[in-house]
Amino acid sequence: MSRVNTTGHFGQFGGQYVAETLIPALLELESAYAAAQTDPEFAADLERLLTDYVGRPTPLYHAKRLSLDVDVEVWLKREDLCHTGAHKINNTVGQVLLAKRMGKKRVIAETGAGQHGVATATACALLDIPCEVYMGAEDVRRQAPNVLRMELLGATVHPVHAGSCTLKDAMNEALRDWVSNVQNTYYCVGSTAGPHPYPMMVRDFQQVIGQEVRRQLGDHHVGLPDAVIACVGGGSNAMGIFHEFLNDREVVLIGVEAAGEGLETQRHAAPLNAGQIGVLHGAKSYVLQSDDGQIREAHSISAGLDYPGVGPEHAYLKDSGRAHYVAVDDQEALQAFGWVSSREGILPALESSHAIAYLRRIKHEFPDVGRVVVNLSGRGDKDLATVQQRLSRS
């Protein structure tokens, strides 16, 4: 299920709601990606880089102390151990390889937490192509170490001072740049959002996560998980692990959005739980909107989840009932950050901490679940300043 159709839709969601000037570029990208998918040389280059450079396969770790705490068998997929510290590098290596194949002379990207920016800058340094990254000024402040990493990797970082100065505004600026420089520029999107073919393409580059999980559970001589959990902002790490299990109806898929300061406060980033259907950044999906249809600002303690929209495939999975979407607030995520650090010796990203936090509730809401895999999408070093600041207030 959930295969995109020929017009780039997952059910009613997705599509290409963009300026007319971008349609030729999207058609060119769709055609180039289709050709790359059938080219054994492209597949071999990608496989080599994922193994030798990214460090795949990442481990699947049985977290025994967390398991004791929640009375569920918990396995962590350690995407935090990828080169650059997050799953984002799986996608950027694939897309920048594609940009080189298309003969593009420049790559642009947008980033929230900085992990996609770092991953894009890394892939561009590796493959020798200039890189420019748009980042909200608020995220530049929150994620200063990642800004330095991007600059050391040779990228130019453009702070964006419009709107809420976060990911949504960075994506707006990246789209404006692309419209102006579409002939020579490749836009490397970091999540399963944006116009077709990006949601499909990013999912494809991330599906290696779920494929490895299935194989690794077999290596450990255990069966399928009862549930798979992942945090959801735009939704790339969640689609990366969900996709492999879509046809295994007995596996419950749970996406965890950011409830921020509470769903009732409007200070959250949970469009699947508290948004309406609309169009954002070229795709139809669930979006945070005001009563008159304007995009509402999102809020999360996690910069990577601070986005008012979500990938269209997640919207489809929600409405079809194949996946469940819940929400965890800032305080619960902070507590999970400390919980995993002290119990397992792993500092999870604040994004991943939302998925971890839901383990505290899963037995109550899904009593039949006995074995669960959580996608640990990134490491928490980048979030230490945010955590320290919040803890000093309490």
Coordinates of C-alpha atoms in Angstrom, one line a residue:
M1 CA 0.0 0.0 0.0
S2 CA 0.9 3.7 -0.1
R3 CA 2.5 3.6 -3.5
V4 CA 2.6 7.1 -5.0
N5 CA 0.5 7.4 -8.3
T6 CA 1.7 8.8 -11.6
T7 CA 0.6 12.4 -10.6
G8 CA 2.6 12.3 -7.3
H9 CA -0.3 11.7 -5.0
F10 CA -0.8 9.4 -2.0
G11 CA -4.6 9.3 -2.1
Q12 CA -5.7 13.0 -2.1
F13 CA -2.3 14.1 -0.6
G14 CA 1.0 15.2 -2.3
G15 CA 1.1 16.6 -5.8
Q16 CA 3.0 19.6 -7.3
Y17 CA 1.5 22.9 -6.0
V18 CA 4.4 25.1 -7.2
A19 CA 5.1 28.1 -9.4
E20 CA 4.9 27.3 -13.1
T21 CA 8.6 28.0 -13.5
L22 CA 9.5 25.0 -11.3
I23 CA 7.4 22.5 -13.2
P24 CA 10.1 21.8 -15.8
A25 CA 12.7 21.3 -13.0
L26 CA 10.5 18.9 -11.2
L27 CA 9.8 16.9 -14.4
E28 CA 13.5 16.8 -15.1
L29 CA 14.2 15.6 -11.6
E30 CA 11.5 12.9 -11.8
S31 CA 12.9 11.7 -15.1
A32 CA 16.5 11.7 -13.9
Y33 CA 15.6 9.8 -10.7
A34 CA 13.6 7.2 -12.6
A35 CA 16.7 6.6 -14.9
A36 CA 19.0 6.4 -11.9
Q37 CA 16.8 3.8 -10.2
T38 CA 17.4 1.4 -13.1
D39 CA 21.1 2.1 -13.5
P40 CA 23.3 -0.5 -11.9
E41 CA 26.2 1.9 -11.7
F42 CA 24.2 4.4 -9.7
A43 CA 23.0 1.7 -7.3
A44 CA 26.6 0.4 -6.9
D45 CA 28.0 3.9 -6.2
L46 CA 25.2 4.5 -3.6
E47 CA 25.7 1.1 -1.9
R48 CA 29.5 1.7 -1.7
L49 CA 29.1 5.1 -0.1
L50 CA 26.4 3.9 2.4
T51 CA 28.7 1.1 3.5
D52 CA 32.2 2.6 3.4
Y53 CA 31.3 6.3 4.1
V54 CA 28.0 6.5 6.0
G55 CA 28.8 3.4 8.1
R56 CA 25.8 1.2 7.3
P57 CA 24.4 -1.1 8.5
T58 CA 23.8 0.8 11.8
P59 CA 23.3 -1.5 14.8
L60 CA 20.0 -2.7 16.2
Y61 CA 20.5 -2.6 20.0
H62 CA 18.4 -4.4 22.6
A63 CA 17.9 -1.8 25.3
K64 CA 17.5 -4.1 28.3
R65 CA 17.2 -1.5 31.0
L66 CA 14.6 0.5 29.1
S67 CA 12.8 -2.8 28.5
L68 CA 12.7 -3.5 32.3
D69 CA 11.4 0.0 33.0
V70 CA 8.4 -0.2 30.6
D71 CA 7.7 -4.0 30.6
V72 CA 8.2 -4.2 26.8
E73 CA 11.1 -5.6 24.8
V74 CA 12.7 -2.4 23.4
W75 CA 15.1 -2.4 20.4
L76 CA 16.8 0.9 19.3
K77 CA 17.8 1.3 15.7
R78 CA 21.0 3.3 16.1
E79 CA 20.8 5.9 13.2
D80 CA 22.7 8.2 15.6
L81 CA 25.8 6.2 14.8
C82 CA 25.7 7.2 11.1
H83 CA 28.4 9.5 9.9
T84 CA 27.4 13.1 10.9
G85 CA 25.2 11.7 13.7
A86 CA 21.8 11.3 12.1
H87 CA 19.8 9.4 9.4
K88 CA 19.9 12.5 7.2
I89 CA 23.1 11.4 5.5
N90 CA 21.4 8.4 3.9
N91 CA 19.3 10.8 1.8
T92 CA 21.8 13.5 1.0
V93 CA 24.4 11.0 -0.3
G94 CA 21.8 9.7 -2.7
Q95 CA 20.5 13.2 -3.8
V96 CA 23.9 14.7 -4.3
L97 CA 25.0 11.7 -6.3
L98 CA 21.9 12.4 -8.4
A99 CA 22.8 16.1 -8.7
K100 CA 26.2 15.2 -10.1
R101 CA 24.6 12.8 -12.5
M102 CA 22.3 15.6 -13.7
G103 CA 25.2 17.9 -14.3
K104 CA 24.1 20.5 -11.7
K105 CA 26.8 23.0 -10.6
R106 CA 25.4 24.0 -7.2
V107 CA 23.4 22.4 -4.4
I108 CA 21.1 24.3 -2.0
A109 CA 19.3 23.0 1.0
E110 CA 17.3 24.2 4.0
T111 CA 17.7 22.9 7.6
G112 CA 16.0 23.1 11.0
A113 CA 18.1 21.3 13.6
G114 CA 21.1 21.6 11.3
Q115 CA 21.5 17.8 10.8
H116 CA 20.2 17.9 7.2
G117 CA 22.4 21.0 6.5
V118 CA 25.4 19.2 7.9
A119 CA 24.6 16.0 6.0
T120 CA 24.2 18.0 2.7
A121 CA 27.4 19.9 3.3
T122 CA 29.2 16.7 4.0
A123 CA 27.9 15.0 0.8
C124 CA 28.8 18.1 -1.2
A125 CA 32.3 18.2 0.2
L126 CA 32.7 14.5 -0.6
L127 CA 31.5 14.8 -4.1
D128 CA 33.0 18.2 -4.8
I129 CA 30.1 20.4 -5.5
P130 CA 29.4 23.9 -4.0
C131 CA 26.7 24.0 -1.3
E132 CA 24.6 26.8 0.2
V133 CA 22.2 26.2 3.2
Y134 CA 19.3 28.3 4.4
M135 CA 18.6 28.2 8.1
G136 CA 16.2 30.2 10.3
A137 CA 17.9 32.7 12.5
E138 CA 16.3 31.2 15.6
D139 CA 17.7 27.8 14.6
V140 CA 21.1 29.3 13.9
R141 CA 21.1 30.5 17.5
R142 CA 19.8 27.1 18.9
Q143 CA 22.2 25.0 16.8
A144 CA 25.4 27.0 16.6
P145 CA 27.7 23.9 16.6
N146 CA 26.0 22.6 13.5
V147 CA 26.4 26.0 11.8
L148 CA 30.2 25.8 12.5
R149 CA 30.3 22.3 11.2
M150 CA 28.6 23.3 7.9
E151 CA 31.0 26.2 7.4
L152 CA 34.0 24.0 8.1
L153 CA 32.7 21.6 5.5
G154 CA 32.8 24.4 3.0
A155 CA 29.1 25.4 2.9
T156 CA 27.7 28.9 3.0
V157 CA 25.0 29.3 5.6
H158 CA 22.3 31.9 5.0
P159 CA 20.4 32.9 8.2
V160 CA 16.7 33.6 7.5
H161 CA 15.1 36.4 9.6
A162 CA 11.6 36.2 8.2
G163 CA 8.5 34.8 10.0
S164 CA 9.4 32.6 13.1
C165 CA 13.0 32.3 11.9
T166 CA 12.7 28.5 11.8
L167 CA 12.5 25.7 9.3
K168 CA 9.3 26.8 7.5
D169 CA 11.0 30.2 6.7
A170 CA 14.2 28.5 5.6
M171 CA 12.3 26.3 3.2
N172 CA 10.5 29.4 1.8
E173 CA 13.9 31.1 1.0
A174 CA 15.4 27.9 -0.5
L175 CA 12.4 27.7 -2.8
R176 CA 12.8 31.3 -3.9
D177 CA 16.5 30.6 -4.6
W178 CA 15.6 27.6 -6.7
V179 CA 13.0 29.5 -8.7
S180 CA 15.7 32.1 -9.6
N181 CA 18.5 29.6 -10.4
V182 CA 16.7 26.5 -11.5
Q183 CA 18.9 25.9 -14.6
N184 CA 22.1 25.1 -12.7
T185 CA 20.9 24.4 -9.1
Y186 CA 19.8 21.2 -7.4
Y187 CA 17.5 21.7 -4.4
C188 CA 18.3 18.9 -1.8
V189 CA 15.1 18.5 0.3
G190 CA 15.7 16.9 3.6
S191 CA 12.4 15.4 4.5
T192 CA 9.5 13.5 2.9
A193 CA 7.8 16.9 2.3
G194 CA 7.7 19.3 -0.7
P195 CA 6.4 18.7 -4.2
H196 CA 6.5 15.4 -6.1
P197 CA 8.9 13.6 -6.5
Y198 CA 10.6 14.6 -3.3
P199 CA 8.4 12.8 -0.8
M200 CA 8.8 9.5 -2.7
M201 CA 12.5 10.0 -3.4
V202 CA 13.5 10.9 0.1
R203 CA 11.5 7.9 1.4
D204 CA 13.3 5.7 -1.0
F205 CA 16.7 6.9 0.1
Q206 CA 15.7 6.3 3.7
Q207 CA 14.0 2.9 3.4
V208 CA 17.3 1.2 4.0
I209 CA 16.6 1.8 7.8
G210 CA 13.5 -0.5 7.8
Q211 CA 15.1 -3.0 5.5
E212 CA 18.0 -3.4 7.9
V213 CA 15.7 -3.7 10.9
R214 CA 13.9 -6.7 9.4
R215 CA 17.1 -8.4 8.5
Q216 CA 18.7 -7.7 11.9
L217 CA 15.7 -9.0 13.9
G218 CA 16.2 -12.2 11.9
D219 CA 19.9 -12.3 12.8
H220 CA 18.9 -12.0 16.5
H221 CA 16.4 -14.9 16.0
V222 CA 13.4 -12.9 17.0
G223 CA 10.3 -12.3 14.9
L224 CA 8.6 -9.2 13.6
P225 CA 8.1 -6.3 16.1
D226 CA 4.6 -5.7 17.4
A227 CA 5.2 -2.0 17.0
V228 CA 7.6 0.4 15.3
I229 CA 7.9 4.0 16.7
A230 CA 9.5 7.1 15.2
C231 CA 9.3 10.8 15.7
V232 CA 7.6 12.8 13.0
G233 CA 8.4 16.4 11.9
G234 CA 8.5 16.4 8.1
G235 CA 8.7 12.6 8.5
S236 CA 11.8 11.2 6.8
N237 CA 13.1 9.0 9.6
A238 CA 9.6 7.6 10.3
M239 CA 8.9 6.8 6.6
G240 CA 12.4 5.3 6.4
I241 CA 11.5 2.7 9.0
F242 CA 7.7 2.4 8.4
H243 CA 7.9 1.7 4.7
E244 CA 9.4 -1.8 5.1
F245 CA 6.5 -2.9 7.4
L246 CA 3.5 -1.3 5.6
N247 CA 2.3 -4.6 4.3
D248 CA 2.8 -6.4 7.6
R249 CA -0.6 -5.5 9.0
E250 CA 0.2 -7.1 12.4
V251 CA 2.9 -4.5 13.0
V252 CA 1.5 -1.3 14.6
L253 CA 3.2 1.8 13.2
I254 CA 3.3 4.8 15.6
G255 CA 4.5 8.3 14.6
V256 CA 5.2 10.7 17.5
E257 CA 4.6 14.4 16.8
A258 CA 5.7 17.3 19.0
A259 CA 3.0 18.5 21.4
G260 CA 5.3 21.4 22.4
E261 CA 3.6 23.2 25.3
G262 CA 0.3 21.2 24.8
L263 CA -2.1 20.6 21.9
E264 CA -4.6 22.9 23.5
T265 CA -2.2 25.9 23.5
Q266 CA -1.5 26.1 19.8
R267 CA 2.2 26.2 20.8
H268 CA 3.0 22.8 19.2
A269 CA 4.1 21.1 16.0
A270 CA 1.5 18.4 15.5
P271 CA -0.4 18.9 12.2
L272 CA -1.5 15.3 12.1
N273 CA -3.1 15.6 15.6
A274 CA -4.3 19.2 15.5
G275 CA -4.0 20.5 11.9
Q276 CA -6.3 20.8 8.9
I277 CA -5.8 19.7 5.3
G278 CA -4.0 22.4 3.2
V279 CA -1.1 23.2 1.0
L280 CA 2.4 24.0 2.1
H281 CA 5.7 24.0 0.3
G282 CA 4.3 22.5 -2.9
A283 CA 2.3 19.6 -1.4
K284 CA -1.2 18.9 0.0
S285 CA -1.1 17.5 3.5
Y286 CA -2.1 18.2 7.1
V287 CA -0.9 21.7 8.0
L288 CA -1.2 24.0 11.0
Q289 CA -3.5 26.9 10.0
S290 CA -5.4 29.8 11.4
D291 CA -9.2 30.1 11.0
D292 CA -8.7 32.1 7.8
G293 CA -6.3 29.5 6.3
Q294 CA -3.0 31.2 7.0
I295 CA 0.0 29.0 8.1
R296 CA 0.3 29.1 11.8
E297 CA 3.8 29.1 13.5
A298 CA 4.9 25.7 15.0
H299 CA 6.7 25.2 18.3
S300 CA 8.8 22.4 19.7
I301 CA 11.8 22.3 22.0
S302 CA 13.3 20.2 19.1
A303 CA 14.4 22.3 16.2
G304 CA 14.0 19.3 13.8
L305 CA 10.3 18.9 14.6
D306 CA 9.5 22.7 14.6
Y307 CA 7.6 22.6 11.3
P308 CA 3.9 23.3 10.6
G309 CA 3.4 20.7 7.9
V310 CA 4.1 17.0 7.4
G311 CA 5.0 14.7 4.5
P312 CA 1.9 13.7 2.4
E313 CA 2.5 10.0 2.8
H314 CA 2.0 10.3 6.5
A315 CA -1.2 12.2 5.9
Y316 CA -2.3 9.2 3.8
L317 CA -1.3 6.7 6.4
K318 CA -3.2 8.6 9.0
D319 CA -6.5 8.8 7.0
S320 CA -6.2 5.2 5.8
G321 CA -5.7 4.0 9.4
R322 CA -2.5 2.2 8.7
A323 CA -0.4 4.3 11.1
H324 CA -1.3 5.9 14.4
Y325 CA 0.0 9.4 15.2
V326 CA 0.3 10.6 18.8
A327 CA 2.0 13.6 20.4
V328 CA 4.5 14.1 23.2
D329 CA 5.2 17.5 24.8
D330 CA 8.4 19.3 25.5
Q331 CA 8.6 18.2 29.1
E332 CA 8.1 14.5 28.3
A333 CA 10.8 14.7 25.7
L334 CA 13.2 16.3 28.1
Q335 CA 12.6 13.6 30.7
A336 CA 13.1 10.9 28.0
F337 CA 16.4 12.6 27.1
G338 CA 17.7 12.2 30.7
W339 CA 16.1 8.7 31.0
V340 CA 17.9 7.1 28.0
S341 CA 21.2 8.9 28.9
S342 CA 21.3 7.6 32.4
R343 CA 19.8 4.1 31.7
E344 CA 21.5 3.2 28.5
G345 CA 24.5 5.5 28.1
I346 CA 23.1 7.0 24.9
L347 CA 22.3 10.7 24.4
P348 CA 19.4 10.8 22.0
A349 CA 18.5 13.8 19.9
L350 CA 15.6 15.8 21.2
E351 CA 13.7 14.7 18.1
S352 CA 14.3 11.0 18.9
S353 CA 13.5 11.7 22.6
H354 CA 9.9 12.3 21.6
A355 CA 9.7 8.7 20.2
I356 CA 11.4 7.3 23.3
A357 CA 9.0 9.2 25.6
Y358 CA 6.1 7.4 24.1
L359 CA 7.4 4.1 25.5
R360 CA 6.1 5.3 28.9
R361 CA 2.5 5.2 27.5
I362 CA 2.6 2.4 25.0
K363 CA 1.5 -0.4 27.4
H364 CA -1.5 1.6 28.4
E365 CA -2.6 2.6 24.9
F366 CA -1.5 -0.6 23.1
P367 CA -1.6 -3.4 25.8
D368 CA -0.9 -6.2 23.4
V369 CA 2.5 -4.8 22.3
G370 CA 5.4 -7.0 23.6
R371 CA 8.3 -6.1 21.3
V372 CA 8.9 -2.6 19.8
V373 CA 11.6 -1.0 17.6
V374 CA 12.3 2.7 18.1
N375 CA 14.1 4.6 15.5
L376 CA 16.9 6.6 17.2
S377 CA 17.2 9.1 14.4
G378 CA 20.1 11.2 15.7
R379 CA 22.4 11.9 18.6
G380 CA 21.8 14.5 21.2
D381 CA 25.2 16.3 21.4
K382 CA 23.7 19.1 19.3
D383 CA 20.9 19.7 21.8
L384 CA 23.0 20.0 25.0
A385 CA 22.8 23.8 25.1
T386 CA 19.0 23.6 24.8
V387 CA 18.7 21.0 27.5
Q388 CA 21.0 22.9 29.8
Q389 CA 19.0 26.1 29.3
R390 CA 15.7 24.3 30.1
L391 CA 17.1 22.5 33.1
S392 CA 18.5 25.7 34.5
R393 CA 15.0 27.3 34.5
S394 CA 13.4 24.4 36.5

